[in-house]
């Protein structure tokens, strides 16, 4: 399952929290307040922003016949970002600065929203051709260059 794949690089406390949230979602229960407080403790204001993105159904899983999967997240600014959950990457500037460059954040709000939408099972689904998926990725690369 996707939760197990994240264990490769996310800290154990984050992995455990996401697993517990997934278990609650499987049972149909709302996410317990203690888990939401833990999210806020670990991720700060990004947790609230990520939950808002999930509530607005801003996360879409795009998959192709070859098995490739990317996530698109419609950010609060109205811009769409590409997230690769398999390698914990987001195309947003906050990820490049706070996660990669400064190292003071584990994830950006978009990538956290991807993981939360997975465990809460609220991710939109879109199947496209391999060519269309390539175009999505190339369009993102073009936007990054501008």
PDB file of C-alpha atoms in Angstrom:
ATOM      1  CA  UNK A   1       0.000   0.000   0.000  1.00  0.00           C
ATOM      2  CA  UNK A   2       1.106   3.625  -0.473  1.00  0.00           C
ATOM      3  CA  UNK A   3       1.484   4.116   3.275  1.00  0.00           C
ATOM      4  CA  UNK A   4       4.206   1.446   3.427  1.00  0.00           C
ATOM      5  CA  UNK A   5       6.115   3.059   0.556  1.00  0.00           C
ATOM      6  CA  UNK A   6       6.395   6.350   2.466  1.00  0.00           C
ATOM      7  CA  UNK A   7       8.242   4.591   5.298  1.00  0.00           C
ATOM      8  CA  UNK A   8      11.415   4.695   3.225  1.00  0.00           C
ATOM      9  CA  UNK A   9      12.124   8.357   3.865  1.00  0.00           C
ATOM     10  CA  UNK A  10       9.577   9.930   6.188  1.00  0.00           C
ATOM     11  CA  UNK A  11      10.367   9.976   9.912  1.00  0.00           C
ATOM     12  CA  UNK A  12       8.790   7.135  11.866  1.00  0.00           C
ATOM     13  CA  UNK A  13       6.552   9.474  13.856  1.00  0.00           C
ATOM     14  CA  UNK A  14       5.005  10.862  10.650  1.00  0.00           C
ATOM     15  CA  UNK A  15       4.579   7.373   9.207  1.00  0.00           C
ATOM     16  CA  UNK A  16       2.869   6.186  12.381  1.00  0.00           C
ATOM     17  CA  UNK A  17       0.562   9.191  12.442  1.00  0.00           C
ATOM     18  CA  UNK A  18      -0.483   8.692   8.809  1.00  0.00           C
ATOM     19  CA  UNK A  19      -1.050   4.962   9.453  1.00  0.00           C
ATOM     20  CA  UNK A  20      -3.285   5.715  12.435  1.00  0.00           C
ATOM     21  CA  UNK A  21      -5.219   8.256  10.395  1.00  0.00           C
ATOM     22  CA  UNK A  22      -5.650   5.687   7.611  1.00  0.00           C
ATOM     23  CA  UNK A  23      -7.003   3.158  10.113  1.00  0.00           C
ATOM     24  CA  UNK A  24      -9.548   5.682  11.382  1.00  0.00           C
ATOM     25  CA  UNK A  25     -10.596   6.512   7.817  1.00  0.00           C
ATOM     26  CA  UNK A  26     -11.020   2.805   6.974  1.00  0.00           C
ATOM     27  CA  UNK A  27     -13.406   2.456   9.913  1.00  0.00           C
ATOM     28  CA  UNK A  28     -15.437   5.385   8.613  1.00  0.00           C
ATOM     29  CA  UNK A  29     -14.785   7.409  11.742  1.00  0.00           C
ATOM     30  CA  UNK A  30     -13.726  11.030  11.637  1.00  0.00           C
ATOM     31  CA  UNK A  31     -10.033  11.701  12.182  1.00  0.00           C
ATOM     32  CA  UNK A  32      -9.546  11.937  15.976  1.00  0.00           C
ATOM     33  CA  UNK A  33      -8.655  15.364  17.364  1.00  0.00           C
ATOM     34  CA  UNK A  34      -5.437  13.955  18.851  1.00  0.00           C
ATOM     35  CA  UNK A  35      -4.223  13.068  15.344  1.00  0.00           C
ATOM     36  CA  UNK A  36      -5.099  16.524  14.051  1.00  0.00           C
ATOM     37  CA  UNK A  37      -3.222  18.101  16.960  1.00  0.00           C
ATOM     38  CA  UNK A  38      -0.238  15.854  16.236  1.00  0.00           C
ATOM     39  CA  UNK A  39      -0.307  16.955  12.593  1.00  0.00           C
ATOM     40  CA  UNK A  40      -0.276  20.591  13.714  1.00  0.00           C
ATOM     41  CA  UNK A  41       2.594  19.902  16.114  1.00  0.00           C
ATOM     42  CA  UNK A  42       4.755  18.191  13.469  1.00  0.00           C
ATOM     43  CA  UNK A  43       3.919  20.356  10.442  1.00  0.00           C
ATOM     44  CA  UNK A  44       2.835  23.673  11.965  1.00  0.00           C
ATOM     45  CA  UNK A  45       0.607  25.878   9.843  1.00  0.00           C
ATOM     46  CA  UNK A  46       1.235  23.650   6.801  1.00  0.00           C
ATOM     47  CA  UNK A  47      -1.022  21.034   8.408  1.00  0.00           C
ATOM     48  CA  UNK A  48      -4.006  23.392   8.461  1.00  0.00           C
ATOM     49  CA  UNK A  49      -3.315  24.518   4.901  1.00  0.00           C
ATOM     50  CA  UNK A  50      -2.950  20.906   3.707  1.00  0.00           C
ATOM     51  CA  UNK A  51      -6.221  19.890   5.382  1.00  0.00           C
ATOM     52  CA  UNK A  52      -7.890  22.845   3.662  1.00  0.00           C
ATOM     53  CA  UNK A  53      -6.597  21.611   0.290  1.00  0.00           C
ATOM     54  CA  UNK A  54      -7.981  18.142   1.070  1.00  0.00           C
ATOM     55  CA  UNK A  55     -11.350  19.596   2.123  1.00  0.00           C
ATOM     56  CA  UNK A  56     -11.505  21.528  -1.152  1.00  0.00           C
ATOM     57  CA  UNK A  57     -10.717  18.302  -3.053  1.00  0.00           C
ATOM     58  CA  UNK A  58      -7.676  19.952  -4.623  1.00  0.00           C
ATOM     59  CA  UNK A  59      -5.693  16.716  -4.993  1.00  0.00           C
ATOM     60  CA  UNK A  60      -5.961  14.647  -8.185  1.00  0.00           C
ATOM     61  CA  UNK A  61      -4.178  11.380  -8.871  1.00  0.00           C
ATOM     62  CA  UNK A  62      -3.321  11.180 -12.570  1.00  0.00           C
ATOM     63  CA  UNK A  63      -2.483   7.688 -13.779  1.00  0.00           C
ATOM     64  CA  UNK A  64      -1.566   6.291 -17.176  1.00  0.00           C
ATOM     65  CA  UNK A  65      -1.835   2.808 -18.748  1.00  0.00           C
ATOM     66  CA  UNK A  66       1.899   2.229 -18.188  1.00  0.00           C
ATOM     67  CA  UNK A  67       1.359   2.516 -14.423  1.00  0.00           C
ATOM     68  CA  UNK A  68       2.902   5.945 -13.992  1.00  0.00           C
ATOM     69  CA  UNK A  69       1.245   8.029 -11.289  1.00  0.00           C
ATOM     70  CA  UNK A  70       1.585  11.701 -10.455  1.00  0.00           C
ATOM     71  CA  UNK A  71      -0.501  13.966  -8.296  1.00  0.00           C
ATOM     72  CA  UNK A  72      -1.688  17.428  -9.227  1.00  0.00           C
ATOM     73  CA  UNK A  73      -2.565  19.775  -6.407  1.00  0.00           C
ATOM     74  CA  UNK A  74      -4.457  22.971  -7.028  1.00  0.00           C
ATOM     75  CA  UNK A  75      -2.754  25.354  -4.615  1.00  0.00           C
ATOM     76  CA  UNK A  76      -4.460  28.107  -2.678  1.00  0.00           C
ATOM     77  CA  UNK A  77      -2.920  30.609  -5.122  1.00  0.00           C
ATOM     78  CA  UNK A  78      -4.786  28.967  -8.005  1.00  0.00           C
ATOM     79  CA  UNK A  79      -1.607  27.484  -9.474  1.00  0.00           C
ATOM     80  CA  UNK A  80      -1.354  23.736 -10.046  1.00  0.00           C
ATOM     81  CA  UNK A  81       1.665  21.839  -8.710  1.00  0.00           C
ATOM     82  CA  UNK A  82       2.900  18.359  -9.575  1.00  0.00           C
ATOM     83  CA  UNK A  83       3.738  16.042  -6.688  1.00  0.00           C
ATOM     84  CA  UNK A  84       5.575  12.752  -6.949  1.00  0.00           C
ATOM     85  CA  UNK A  85       4.673  10.823  -3.806  1.00  0.00           C
ATOM     86  CA  UNK A  86       7.038   7.970  -4.668  1.00  0.00           C
ATOM     87  CA  UNK A  87      10.065  10.213  -4.129  1.00  0.00           C
ATOM     88  CA  UNK A  88       8.536  12.904  -1.901  1.00  0.00           C
ATOM     89  CA  UNK A  89       8.781  15.771  -4.406  1.00  0.00           C
ATOM     90  CA  UNK A  90       6.641  18.826  -5.155  1.00  0.00           C
ATOM     91  CA  UNK A  91       7.193  21.413  -7.868  1.00  0.00           C
ATOM     92  CA  UNK A  92       6.214  24.363  -5.641  1.00  0.00           C
ATOM     93  CA  UNK A  93       8.716  27.037  -4.595  1.00  0.00           C
ATOM     94  CA  UNK A  94       8.131  26.325  -0.875  1.00  0.00           C
ATOM     95  CA  UNK A  95       9.307  22.742  -1.339  1.00  0.00           C
ATOM     96  CA  UNK A  96      12.457  23.878  -3.134  1.00  0.00           C
ATOM     97  CA  UNK A  97      13.249  26.490  -0.490  1.00  0.00           C
ATOM     98  CA  UNK A  98      12.002  25.134   2.851  1.00  0.00           C
ATOM     99  CA  UNK A  99      12.436  21.402   2.287  1.00  0.00           C
ATOM    100  CA  UNK A 100      15.383  21.071  -0.082  1.00  0.00           C
ATOM    101  CA  UNK A 101      17.430  24.212   0.458  1.00  0.00           C
ATOM    102  CA  UNK A 102      16.931  25.148   4.117  1.00  0.00           C
ATOM    103  CA  UNK A 103      15.854  21.728   5.380  1.00  0.00           C
ATOM    104  CA  UNK A 104      13.584  23.236   8.027  1.00  0.00           C
ATOM    105  CA  UNK A 105      10.422  21.457   6.820  1.00  0.00           C
ATOM    106  CA  UNK A 106       9.687  17.793   6.160  1.00  0.00           C
ATOM    107  CA  UNK A 107       7.089  18.451   3.450  1.00  0.00           C
ATOM    108  CA  UNK A 108       5.297  21.331   1.790  1.00  0.00           C
ATOM    109  CA  UNK A 109       1.543  21.712   2.217  1.00  0.00           C
ATOM    110  CA  UNK A 110       0.882  20.242  -1.248  1.00  0.00           C
ATOM    111  CA  UNK A 111       2.764  17.014  -0.598  1.00  0.00           C
ATOM    112  CA  UNK A 112       1.200  16.724   2.848  1.00  0.00           C
ATOM    113  CA  UNK A 113      -2.211  17.195   1.204  1.00  0.00           C
ATOM    114  CA  UNK A 114      -1.369  14.304  -1.149  1.00  0.00           C
ATOM    115  CA  UNK A 115      -0.576  11.992   1.776  1.00  0.00           C
ATOM    116  CA  UNK A 116      -3.645  13.127   3.711  1.00  0.00           C
ATOM    117  CA  UNK A 117      -5.928  12.643   0.714  1.00  0.00           C
ATOM    118  CA  UNK A 118      -4.516   9.127   0.329  1.00  0.00           C
ATOM    119  CA  UNK A 119      -5.230   8.141   3.922  1.00  0.00           C
ATOM    120  CA  UNK A 120      -8.604   9.901   3.971  1.00  0.00           C
ATOM    121  CA  UNK A 121      -9.508   8.454   0.559  1.00  0.00           C
ATOM    122  CA  UNK A 122     -10.594  11.793  -0.853  1.00  0.00           C
ATOM    123  CA  UNK A 123      -8.229  11.961  -3.813  1.00  0.00           C
ATOM    124  CA  UNK A 124      -9.781  12.720  -7.198  1.00  0.00           C
ATOM    125  CA  UNK A 125      -8.876  10.172  -9.915  1.00  0.00           C
ATOM    126  CA  UNK A 126      -8.019  10.881 -13.534  1.00  0.00           C
ATOM    127  CA  UNK A 127      -6.850   8.315 -16.086  1.00  0.00           C
ATOM    128  CA  UNK A 128      -4.951   9.678 -19.080  1.00  0.00           C
ATOM    129  CA  UNK A 129      -2.836   8.312 -21.904  1.00  0.00           C
ATOM    130  CA  UNK A 130       0.932   8.073 -21.491  1.00  0.00           C
ATOM    131  CA  UNK A 131       1.291  10.969 -23.941  1.00  0.00           C
ATOM    132  CA  UNK A 132      -1.095  13.136 -21.933  1.00  0.00           C
ATOM    133  CA  UNK A 133       0.800  12.377 -18.716  1.00  0.00           C
ATOM    134  CA  UNK A 134       4.052  13.325 -20.428  1.00  0.00           C
ATOM    135  CA  UNK A 135       2.426  16.587 -21.521  1.00  0.00           C
ATOM    136  CA  UNK A 136       1.381  17.312 -17.908  1.00  0.00           C
ATOM    137  CA  UNK A 137       4.953  16.849 -16.744  1.00  0.00           C
ATOM    138  CA  UNK A 138       6.416  18.887 -19.590  1.00  0.00           C
ATOM    139  CA  UNK A 139       3.931  21.698 -18.978  1.00  0.00           C
ATOM    140  CA  UNK A 140       5.019  21.782 -15.325  1.00  0.00           C
ATOM    141  CA  UNK A 141       8.655  21.968 -16.353  1.00  0.00           C
ATOM    142  CA  UNK A 142       7.852  24.864 -18.691  1.00  0.00           C
ATOM    143  CA  UNK A 143       6.037  26.699 -15.874  1.00  0.00           C
ATOM    144  CA  UNK A 144       9.021  26.207 -13.538  1.00  0.00           C
ATOM    145  CA  UNK A 145      11.360  27.746 -16.115  1.00  0.00           C
ATOM    146  CA  UNK A 146       9.256  30.903 -16.436  1.00  0.00           C
TER     147      UNK A 146
END
